[in-house]
Amino acid sequence: RKEVEQDPGPFNVPEGATVAFNCTYSNSASQSFFWYRQDCRKEPKLLMSVYSSGNEDGRFTAQLNRASQYISLLIRDSKLSDSATYLCVVPELSGTYKYIFGTGTRLKVLA
Amino acid sequence: GEEVAQTPKHLVRGEGQKAKLYCAPIKGHSYVFWYQQVLKNEFKFLISFQNENVFDETGMPKERFSAKCLPNSPCSLEIQATKLEDSAVYFCASSQMTAGYTFGSGTRLTVV
């Protein structure tokens, strides 16, 4: 099993739709998680941090399910500008602050 | 500054040539990381620094890759004798502890 797994997509959704993606992680001791957004081979940009049960920021909600070892990202009222790849990132627990990246989920919001 | 500055944006090298990439972290960030992103979004960790000290170099192909972070200079990643498989985007990131990385815009290396 990979340390961080994501469905690569693409998820094609119409504008205004609600879409959710999951990310599973293998190390049950992981404490913090990040969602990054990456546009077309540009640099990843931090979207949300998740340290406890979840986090909400406007149209974006991240939730953590420790029992099943997954985090989810929910996007409400999708905009064309939300089209991007969403990377699930889990810090390694070796104390090195190294990140383990999922392969990303590609989202296309269609007009 | 408030951004991680990477140069150059693009670099083309013939096989066997040297490539040198630069990264200026955000002022005040103690940690610098280098990642290589190849096709299909795979991010591979290369090396990290805590200030000018190597923190973790477990990802570095040591025979051809080297990196430094010297005081008052941008950090650098150097590849001697590049190979076709080194073609990738190289991202530098800086952070303060576990606050989340800030990435630079990357250097796209093409080896021909």
GROMACS .gro file of C-alpha atoms in nm:
model
  223
    1ARG     CA    1   0.000   0.000   0.000
    2LYS     CA    2   0.132   0.346  -0.089
    3GLU     CA    3   0.190   0.583   0.201
    4VAL     CA    4  -0.047   0.843   0.055
    5GLU     CA    5  -0.303   0.749  -0.209
    6GLN     CA    6  -0.535   0.959  -0.415
    7ASP     CA    7  -0.772   0.894  -0.704
    8PRO     CA    8  -0.599   1.068  -0.996
    9GLY     CA    9  -0.930   1.162  -1.163
   10PRO     CA   10  -0.998   1.367  -1.363
   11PHE     CA   11  -1.314   1.476  -1.191
   12ASN     CA   12  -1.514   1.673  -1.448
   13VAL     CA   13  -1.789   1.873  -1.280
   14PRO     CA   14  -2.016   2.158  -1.392
   15GLU     CA   15  -1.983   2.503  -1.243
   16GLY     CA   16  -2.172   2.530  -0.917
   17ALA     CA   17  -2.142   2.162  -0.833
   18THR     CA   18  -2.012   2.020  -0.509
   19VAL     CA   19  -1.721   1.781  -0.543
   20ALA     CA   20  -1.525   1.579  -0.290
   21PHE     CA   21  -1.203   1.383  -0.309
   22ASN     CA   22  -1.048   1.148  -0.059
   23CYS     CA   23  -0.691   1.075   0.032
   24THR     CA   24  -0.589   0.768   0.230
   25TYR     CA   25  -0.272   0.747   0.436
   26SER     CA   26  -0.097   0.443   0.573
   27ASN     CA   27   0.066   0.564   0.895
   28SER     CA   28  -0.195   0.573   1.170
   29ALA     CA   29   0.035   0.790   1.385
   30SER     CA   30   0.023   1.083   1.138
   31GLN     CA   31  -0.097   1.399   1.311
   32SER     CA   32  -0.105   1.669   1.048
   33PHE     CA   33  -0.214   1.682   0.689
   34PHE     CA   34  -0.217   1.935   0.411
   35TRP     CA   35  -0.406   1.997   0.092
   36TYR     CA   36  -0.209   2.181  -0.174
   37ARG     CA   37  -0.333   2.307  -0.506
   38GLN     CA   38  -0.111   2.286  -0.813
   39ASP     CA   39  -0.194   2.456  -1.142
   40CYS     CA   40  -0.048   2.319  -1.461
   41ARG     CA   41   0.311   2.240  -1.342
   42LYS     CA   42   0.336   2.558  -1.137
   43GLU     CA   43   0.435   2.546  -0.774
   44PRO     CA   44   0.202   2.383  -0.522
   45LYS     CA   45   0.020   2.635  -0.304
   46LEU     CA   46  -0.109   2.555   0.041
   47LEU     CA   47  -0.486   2.536   0.043
   48MET     CA   48  -0.564   2.397   0.387
   49SER     CA   49  -0.398   2.244   0.690
   50VAL     CA   50  -0.575   1.975   0.889
   51TYR     CA   51  -0.462   1.904   1.242
   52SER     CA   52  -0.767   1.767   1.419
   53SER     CA   53  -1.107   1.667   1.293
   54GLY     CA   54  -1.125   1.916   1.012
   55ASN     CA   55  -1.101   2.267   0.881
   56GLU     CA   56  -1.324   2.499   0.681
   57ASP     CA   57  -1.232   2.799   0.471
   58GLY     CA   58  -1.508   2.950   0.262
   59ARG     CA   59  -1.617   2.699  -0.001
   60PHE     CA   60  -1.353   2.448   0.103
   61THR     CA   61  -1.387   2.195   0.384
   62ALA     CA   62  -1.129   1.938   0.483
   63GLN     CA   63  -1.222   1.652   0.712
   64LEU     CA   64  -1.011   1.394   0.884
   65ASN     CA   65  -1.128   1.042   0.960
   66ARG     CA   66  -0.864   0.884   1.180
   67ALA     CA   67  -1.043   0.553   1.221
   68SER     CA   68  -1.042   0.493   0.846
   69GLN     CA   69  -0.721   0.687   0.785
   70TYR     CA   70  -0.840   0.925   0.522
   71ILE     CA   71  -0.881   1.296   0.473
   72SER     CA   72  -1.130   1.448   0.237
   73LEU     CA   73  -1.155   1.779   0.057
   74LEU     CA   74  -1.499   1.914  -0.024
   75ILE     CA   75  -1.544   2.203  -0.265
   76ARG     CA   76  -1.885   2.367  -0.275
   77ASP     CA   77  -2.017   2.588  -0.554
   78SER     CA   78  -1.729   2.500  -0.787
   79LYS     CA   79  -1.581   2.779  -0.996
   80LEU     CA   80  -1.395   2.750  -1.326
   81SER     CA   81  -1.091   2.879  -1.139
   82ASP     CA   82  -1.097   2.576  -0.910
   83SER     CA   83  -0.969   2.363  -1.201
   84ALA     CA   84  -0.634   2.234  -1.083
   85THR     CA   85  -0.463   1.931  -0.934
   86TYR     CA   86  -0.517   1.886  -0.561
   87LEU     CA   87  -0.229   1.727  -0.375
   88CYS     CA   88  -0.271   1.547  -0.047
   89VAL     CA   89   0.042   1.581   0.165
   90VAL     CA   90   0.134   1.400   0.484
   91PRO     CA   91   0.451   1.488   0.676
   92GLU     CA   92   0.677   1.193   0.744
   93LEU     CA   93   0.707   1.112   1.112
   94SER     CA   94   1.083   1.074   1.124
   95GLY     CA   95   1.130   1.428   1.258
   96THR     CA   96   1.276   1.546   0.930
   97TYR     CA   97   0.975   1.757   0.819
   98LYS     CA   98   0.989   1.571   0.490
   99TYR     CA   99   0.659   1.556   0.303
  100ILE     CA  100   0.502   1.254   0.142
  101PHE     CA  101   0.294   1.360  -0.156
  102GLY     CA  102   0.000   1.188  -0.309
  103THR     CA  103  -0.003   1.183  -0.687
  104GLY     CA  104  -0.282   1.439  -0.690
  105THR     CA  105  -0.644   1.449  -0.800
  106ARG     CA  106  -0.717   1.647  -1.114
  107LEU     CA  107  -1.032   1.859  -1.111
  108LYS     CA  108  -1.186   2.020  -1.419
  109VAL     CA  109  -1.477   2.254  -1.364
  110LEU     CA  110  -1.676   2.293  -1.683
  111ALA     CA  111  -1.879   2.594  -1.792
  112GLY     CA  112   1.135   3.851   0.099
  113GLU     CA  113   0.802   3.677   0.132
  114GLU     CA  114   0.851   3.441  -0.156
  115VAL     CA  115   1.089   3.159  -0.234
  116ALA     CA  116   1.287   3.272  -0.536
  117GLN     CA  117   1.415   3.006  -0.773
  118THR     CA  118   1.639   3.065  -1.073
  119PRO     CA  119   1.655   2.999  -1.355
  120LYS     CA  120   1.296   2.921  -1.457
  121HIS     CA  121   1.412   2.703  -1.744
  122LEU     CA  122   1.739   2.526  -1.807
  123VAL     CA  123   1.837   2.314  -2.106
  124ARG     CA  124   2.147   2.096  -2.091
  125GLY     CA  125   2.302   1.838  -2.317
  126GLU     CA  126   2.359   1.496  -2.166
  127GLY     CA  127   2.677   1.500  -1.963
  128GLN     CA  128   2.670   1.874  -1.897
  129LYS     CA  129   2.646   2.031  -1.553
  130ALA     CA  130   2.331   2.200  -1.427
  131LYS     CA  131   2.311   2.439  -1.133
  132LEU     CA  132   1.987   2.558  -0.980
  133TYR     CA  133   1.942   2.830  -0.719
  134CYS     CA  134   1.693   2.897  -0.442
  135ALA     CA  135   1.659   3.192  -0.206
  136PRO     CA  136   1.430   3.091   0.083
  137ILE     CA  137   1.197   3.324   0.268
  138LYS     CA  138   1.391   3.532   0.517
  139GLY     CA  139   1.360   3.382   0.863
  140HIS     CA  140   1.274   3.032   0.742
  141SER     CA  141   1.521   2.785   0.886
  142TYR     CA  142   1.443   2.489   0.663
  143VAL     CA  143   1.499   2.447   0.292
  144PHE     CA  144   1.384   2.147   0.093
  145TRP     CA  145   1.449   2.033  -0.263
  146TYR     CA  146   1.201   1.812  -0.447
  147GLN     CA  147   1.204   1.675  -0.798
  148GLN     CA  148   0.870   1.647  -0.982
  149VAL     CA  149   0.865   1.418  -1.278
  150LEU     CA  150   0.572   1.305  -1.492
  151LYS     CA  151   0.241   1.208  -1.333
  152ASN     CA  152   0.294   1.448  -1.046
  153GLU     CA  153   0.537   1.228  -0.859
  154PHE     CA  154   0.728   1.437  -0.606
  155LYS     CA  155   1.060   1.293  -0.502
  156PHE     CA  156   1.237   1.433  -0.195
  157LEU     CA  157   1.603   1.508  -0.257
  158ILE     CA  158   1.755   1.693   0.037
  159SER     CA  159   1.678   1.935   0.319
  160PHE     CA  160   1.877   2.190   0.512
  161GLN     CA  161   1.842   2.345   0.854
  162ASN     CA  162   2.008   2.678   0.799
  163GLU     CA  163   2.338   2.590   0.630
  164ASN     CA  164   2.352   2.234   0.765
  165VAL     CA  165   2.236   1.929   0.574
  166PHE     CA  166   1.932   1.800   0.763
  167ASP     CA  167   1.829   1.501   0.557
  168GLU     CA  168   1.998   1.387   0.237
  169THR     CA  169   1.840   1.045   0.204
  170GLY     CA  170   1.689   1.129  -0.134
  171MET     CA  171   2.002   1.248  -0.308
  172PRO     CA  172   2.164   1.042  -0.583
  173LYS     CA  173   2.501   1.120  -0.432
  174GLU     CA  174   2.720   1.029  -0.723
  175ARG     CA  175   2.599   1.319  -0.938
  176PHE     CA  176   2.389   1.547  -0.718
  177SER     CA  177   2.517   1.791  -0.460
  178ALA     CA  178   2.361   2.082  -0.274
  179LYS     CA  179   2.464   2.365  -0.046
  180CYS     CA  180   2.307   2.640   0.162
  181LEU     CA  181   2.578   2.888   0.257
  182PRO     CA  182   2.523   3.197   0.473
  183ASN     CA  183   2.423   3.510   0.281
  184SER     CA  184   2.396   3.320  -0.048
  185PRO     CA  185   2.112   3.143  -0.229
  186CYS     CA  186   2.099   2.769  -0.177
  187SER     CA  187   2.208   2.566  -0.478
  188LEU     CA  188   2.148   2.223  -0.626
  189GLU     CA  189   2.405   2.100  -0.872
  190ILE     CA  190   2.386   1.804  -1.105
  191GLN     CA  191   2.711   1.689  -1.259
  192ALA     CA  192   2.695   1.498  -1.586
  193THR     CA  193   2.322   1.527  -1.639
  194LYS     CA  194   2.125   1.233  -1.777
  195LEU     CA  195   1.801   1.230  -1.974
  196GLU     CA  196   1.617   1.098  -1.666
  197ASP     CA  197   1.712   1.413  -1.473
  198SER     CA  198   1.461   1.608  -1.685
  199ALA     CA  199   1.203   1.731  -1.436
  200VAL     CA  200   1.082   2.036  -1.250
  201TYR     CA  201   1.292   2.099  -0.939
  202PHE     CA  202   1.106   2.273  -0.661
  203CYS     CA  203   1.264   2.438  -0.364
  204ALA     CA  204   1.054   2.506  -0.054
  205SER     CA  205   1.120   2.676   0.276
  206SER     CA  206   0.943   2.654   0.607
  207GLN     CA  207   0.953   2.729   0.973
  208MET     CA  208   0.913   2.397   1.155
  209THR     CA  209   0.582   2.229   1.070
  210ALA     CA  210   0.392   2.531   0.950
  211GLY     CA  211   0.370   2.404   0.595
  212TYR     CA  212   0.602   2.466   0.308
  213THR     CA  213   0.611   2.764   0.079
  214PHE     CA  214   0.730   2.652  -0.261
  215GLY     CA  215   0.929   2.843  -0.518
  216SER     CA  216   0.804   2.852  -0.875
  217GLY     CA  217   1.043   2.577  -0.977
  218THR     CA  218   1.319   2.527  -1.233
  219ARG     CA  219   1.227   2.318  -1.537
  220LEU     CA  220   1.535   2.122  -1.639
  221THR     CA  221   1.537   1.964  -1.981
  222VAL     CA  222   1.825   1.733  -2.067
  223VAL     CA  223   1.861   1.669  -2.439
   0.00000   0.00000   0.00000
